[in-house]
PDB file of C-alpha atoms in Angstrom:
ATOM      1  CA  UNK T   1     104.112  96.937  83.454  1.00  0.00           C
ATOM      2  CA  UNK T   2     101.089  96.258  81.279  1.00  0.00           C
ATOM      3  CA  UNK T   3     102.365  98.294  78.354  1.00  0.00           C
ATOM      4  CA  UNK T   4     103.541 101.222  80.481  1.00  0.00           C
ATOM      5  CA  UNK T   5     106.994 102.578  79.917  1.00  0.00           C
ATOM      6  CA  UNK T   6     108.546 104.476  82.785  1.00  0.00           C
ATOM      7  CA  UNK T   7     110.894 107.309  82.054  1.00  0.00           C
ATOM      8  CA  UNK T   8     112.485 110.149  83.956  1.00  0.00           C
ATOM      9  CA  UNK T   9     110.804 113.532  83.553  1.00  0.00           C
ATOM     10  CA  UNK T  10     112.404 116.615  85.058  1.00  0.00           C
ATOM     11  CA  UNK T  11     110.080 118.784  87.163  1.00  0.00           C
ATOM     12  CA  UNK T  12     110.214 121.598  84.636  1.00  0.00           C
ATOM     13  CA  UNK T  13     109.036 119.231  81.894  1.00  0.00           C
ATOM     14  CA  UNK T  14     106.038 118.186  83.989  1.00  0.00           C
ATOM     15  CA  UNK T  15     105.165 121.791  84.779  1.00  0.00           C
ATOM     16  CA  UNK T  16     105.527 122.752  81.113  1.00  0.00           C
ATOM     17  CA  UNK T  17     103.139 119.941  80.125  1.00  0.00           C
ATOM     18  CA  UNK T  18     100.575 121.418  82.553  1.00  0.00           C
ATOM     19  CA  UNK T  19     101.138 124.905  81.126  1.00  0.00           C
ATOM     20  CA  UNK T  20     102.289 126.117  84.542  1.00  0.00           C
ATOM     21  CA  UNK T  21     104.106 129.401  84.419  1.00  0.00           C
ATOM     22  CA  UNK T  22     105.486 130.836  87.631  1.00  0.00           C
ATOM     23  CA  UNK T  23     104.870 134.497  88.221  1.00  0.00           C
ATOM     24  CA  UNK T  24     107.940 136.746  88.184  1.00  0.00           C
ATOM     25  CA  UNK T  25     109.847 136.335  91.437  1.00  0.00           C
ATOM     26  CA  UNK T  26     108.167 132.999  92.297  1.00  0.00           C
ATOM     27  CA  UNK T  27     110.395 129.960  92.636  1.00  0.00           C
ATOM     28  CA  UNK T  28     109.798 127.109  90.166  1.00  0.00           C
ATOM     29  CA  UNK T  29     109.421 124.745  93.154  1.00  0.00           C
ATOM     30  CA  UNK T  30     106.053 126.361  93.796  1.00  0.00           C
ATOM     31  CA  UNK T  31     104.930 124.536  90.657  1.00  0.00           C
ATOM     32  CA  UNK T  32     105.674 121.264  92.426  1.00  0.00           C
ATOM     33  CA  UNK T  33     103.454 122.438  95.285  1.00  0.00           C
ATOM     34  CA  UNK T  34     100.644 123.262  92.857  1.00  0.00           C
ATOM     35  CA  UNK T  35     101.042 119.843  91.207  1.00  0.00           C
ATOM     36  CA  UNK T  36     100.952 118.120  94.610  1.00  0.00           C
ATOM     37  CA  UNK T  37      97.770 119.991  95.587  1.00  0.00           C
ATOM     38  CA  UNK T  38      96.190 119.044  92.258  1.00  0.00           C
ATOM     39  CA  UNK T  39      96.951 115.364  92.928  1.00  0.00           C
ATOM     40  CA  UNK T  40      95.501 115.588  96.450  1.00  0.00           C
ATOM     41  CA  UNK T  41      92.283 117.184  95.164  1.00  0.00           C
ATOM     42  CA  UNK T  42      91.967 114.630  92.355  1.00  0.00           C
ATOM     43  CA  UNK T  43      92.301 111.691  94.761  1.00  0.00           C
ATOM     44  CA  UNK T  44      89.886 113.227  97.294  1.00  0.00           C
ATOM     45  CA  UNK T  45      87.268 113.898  94.621  1.00  0.00           C
ATOM     46  CA  UNK T  46      86.947 110.232  93.654  1.00  0.00           C
ATOM     47  CA  UNK T  47      85.867 107.518  96.095  1.00  0.00           C
ATOM     48  CA  UNK T  48      87.335 104.913  93.757  1.00  0.00           C
ATOM     49  CA  UNK T  49      90.753 106.619  93.588  1.00  0.00           C
ATOM     50  CA  UNK T  50      90.754 107.224  97.332  1.00  0.00           C
ATOM     51  CA  UNK T  51      90.032 103.557  98.036  1.00  0.00           C
ATOM     52  CA  UNK T  52      92.770 102.517  95.577  1.00  0.00           C
ATOM     53  CA  UNK T  53      95.207 104.878  97.333  1.00  0.00           C
ATOM     54  CA  UNK T  54      94.269 103.397 100.736  1.00  0.00           C
ATOM     55  CA  UNK T  55      94.784  99.849  99.480  1.00  0.00           C
ATOM     56  CA  UNK T  56      98.110 100.799  97.881  1.00  0.00           C
ATOM     57  CA  UNK T  57      99.250 102.524 101.088  1.00  0.00           C
ATOM     58  CA  UNK T  58      98.425  99.450 103.188  1.00  0.00           C
ATOM     59  CA  UNK T  59     100.124  97.126 100.701  1.00  0.00           C
ATOM     60  CA  UNK T  60     103.228  99.323 100.659  1.00  0.00           C
ATOM     61  CA  UNK T  61     103.505  99.332 104.466  1.00  0.00           C
ATOM     62  CA  UNK T  62     102.957  95.559 104.637  1.00  0.00           C
ATOM     63  CA  UNK T  63     105.609  94.972 101.970  1.00  0.00           C
ATOM     64  CA  UNK T  64     108.008  97.345 103.725  1.00  0.00           C
ATOM     65  CA  UNK T  65     107.586  95.366 106.946  1.00  0.00           C
ATOM     66  CA  UNK T  66     108.439  92.017 105.327  1.00  0.00           C
ATOM     67  CA  UNK T  67     112.112  92.621 104.603  1.00  0.00           C
ATOM     68  CA  UNK T  68     114.572  89.962 105.717  1.00  0.00           C
ATOM     69  CA  UNK T  69     116.321  90.121 109.085  1.00  0.00           C
ATOM     70  CA  UNK T  70     119.502  91.396 107.454  1.00  0.00           C
ATOM     71  CA  UNK T  71     117.646  94.267 105.766  1.00  0.00           C
ATOM     72  CA  UNK T  72     115.510  95.210 108.808  1.00  0.00           C
ATOM     73  CA  UNK T  73     118.172  97.627 110.064  1.00  0.00           C
ATOM     74  CA  UNK T  74     117.846  99.604 106.818  1.00  0.00           C
ATOM     75  CA  UNK T  75     114.096  99.112 106.323  1.00  0.00           C
ATOM     76  CA  UNK T  76     112.709  99.364 109.843  1.00  0.00           C
ATOM     77  CA  UNK T  77     108.972  99.969 109.594  1.00  0.00           C
ATOM     78  CA  UNK T  78     108.965 101.675 113.007  1.00  0.00           C
ATOM     79  CA  UNK T  79     111.279 104.391 111.714  1.00  0.00           C
ATOM     80  CA  UNK T  80     109.063 104.961 108.691  1.00  0.00           C
ATOM     81  CA  UNK T  81     107.077 108.208 108.853  1.00  0.00           C
ATOM     82  CA  UNK T  82     103.619 106.944 107.930  1.00  0.00           C
ATOM     83  CA  UNK T  83     102.272 110.451 107.389  1.00  0.00           C
ATOM     84  CA  UNK T  84     104.866 111.031 104.679  1.00  0.00           C
ATOM     85  CA  UNK T  85     104.098 107.654 103.122  1.00  0.00           C
ATOM     86  CA  UNK T  86     100.390 108.511 103.144  1.00  0.00           C
ATOM     87  CA  UNK T  87     101.160 111.825 101.427  1.00  0.00           C
ATOM     88  CA  UNK T  88     103.186 109.999  98.784  1.00  0.00           C
ATOM     89  CA  UNK T  89      99.910 108.305  97.791  1.00  0.00           C
ATOM     90  CA  UNK T  90      98.296 111.774  97.533  1.00  0.00           C
ATOM     91  CA  UNK T  91      96.205 111.260 100.656  1.00  0.00           C
ATOM     92  CA  UNK T  92      95.685 113.856 103.358  1.00  0.00           C
ATOM     93  CA  UNK T  93      94.250 111.148 105.590  1.00  0.00           C
ATOM     94  CA  UNK T  94      96.471 110.468 108.584  1.00  0.00           C
ATOM     95  CA  UNK T  95      97.609 106.911 109.247  1.00  0.00           C
ATOM     96  CA  UNK T  96      95.579 106.860 112.506  1.00  0.00           C
ATOM     97  CA  UNK T  97      92.465 107.795 110.506  1.00  0.00           C
ATOM     98  CA  UNK T  98      93.243 104.959 108.071  1.00  0.00           C
ATOM     99  CA  UNK T  99      93.576 102.567 111.007  1.00  0.00           C
ATOM    100  CA  UNK T 100      90.157 103.647 112.323  1.00  0.00           C
ATOM    101  CA  UNK T 101      88.641 103.146 108.863  1.00  0.00           C
ATOM    102  CA  UNK T 102      90.242  99.704 108.619  1.00  0.00           C
ATOM    103  CA  UNK T 103      89.040  98.667 112.080  1.00  0.00           C
ATOM    104  CA  UNK T 104      85.504  99.786 111.174  1.00  0.00           C
ATOM    105  CA  UNK T 105      85.656  97.835 107.881  1.00  0.00           C
ATOM    106  CA  UNK T 106      86.907  94.675 109.646  1.00  0.00           C
ATOM    107  CA  UNK T 107      84.159  94.893 112.284  1.00  0.00           C
ATOM    108  CA  UNK T 108      81.503  95.400 109.605  1.00  0.00           C
ATOM    109  CA  UNK T 109      82.850  92.425 107.628  1.00  0.00           C
ATOM    110  CA  UNK T 110      82.742  90.237 110.755  1.00  0.00           C
ATOM    111  CA  UNK T 111      79.170  91.350 111.537  1.00  0.00           C
ATOM    112  CA  UNK T 112      78.073  90.564 107.986  1.00  0.00           C
ATOM    113  CA  UNK T 113      79.787  87.164 108.078  1.00  0.00           C
ATOM    114  CA  UNK T 114      78.141  86.303 111.412  1.00  0.00           C
ATOM    115  CA  UNK T 115      74.723  87.372 110.143  1.00  0.00           C
ATOM    116  CA  UNK T 116      75.190  85.306 106.974  1.00  0.00           C
ATOM    117  CA  UNK T 117      76.230  82.279 109.030  1.00  0.00           C
ATOM    118  CA  UNK T 118      73.174  82.675 111.234  1.00  0.00           C
ATOM    119  CA  UNK T 119      70.876  82.975 108.206  1.00  0.00           C
ATOM    120  CA  UNK T 120      72.441  79.871 106.690  1.00  0.00           C
ATOM    121  CA  UNK T 121      71.877  77.906 109.906  1.00  0.00           C
ATOM    122  CA  UNK T 122      68.129  78.620 109.839  1.00  0.00           C
ATOM    123  CA  UNK T 123      67.561  78.401 106.104  1.00  0.00           C
ATOM    124  CA  UNK T 124      66.048  75.406 104.375  1.00  0.00           C
ATOM    125  CA  UNK T 125      68.540  73.395 102.302  1.00  0.00           C
ATOM    126  CA  UNK T 126      67.915  73.300  98.582  1.00  0.00           C
ATOM    127  CA  UNK T 127      65.923  70.477  97.027  1.00  0.00           C
ATOM    128  CA  UNK T 128      69.070  68.930  95.555  1.00  0.00           C
ATOM    129  CA  UNK T 129      70.819  68.929  98.945  1.00  0.00           C
ATOM    130  CA  UNK T 130      67.785  67.363 100.632  1.00  0.00           C
ATOM    131  CA  UNK T 131      67.680  64.597  97.975  1.00  0.00           C
ATOM    132  CA  UNK T 132      71.353  63.809  98.485  1.00  0.00           C
ATOM    133  CA  UNK T 133      70.867  63.695 102.249  1.00  0.00           C
ATOM    134  CA  UNK T 134      67.820  61.424 101.888  1.00  0.00           C
ATOM    135  CA  UNK T 135      69.599  58.940  99.641  1.00  0.00           C
ATOM    136  CA  UNK T 136      72.988  59.050 101.328  1.00  0.00           C
ATOM    137  CA  UNK T 137      71.964  56.233 103.659  1.00  0.00           C
ATOM    138  CA  UNK T 138      71.593  53.732 100.771  1.00  0.00           C
TER     139      UNK T 138
END
């Protein structure tokens, strides 16, 4: 994992590392809620992190959908709650919003590709290309 070492950390250890102290009478699970909200705000504050989360979400769903026929009964993508998966990547964006963003990005990419193709059709070939074309008959 590129030098990363994964290890189990109990929730209380994570909360202690963040100096979270629950008020008297408050359940320790509320610390998990605070941590989750902190992750959501961190992701939303950075366009780069948000884009990385979107890409990771899409990759996860695609990978989930590619299980073998035998495993499909256990890993059926249609039974997957995409809102929960989106939240697991610290995104408040709904899957339908992500689909709209993706459709917009695909359309923009196609428009740009078509415009580039049209520009290339009307542009003058480089000097080197013209020389090759001129001498290709010999």
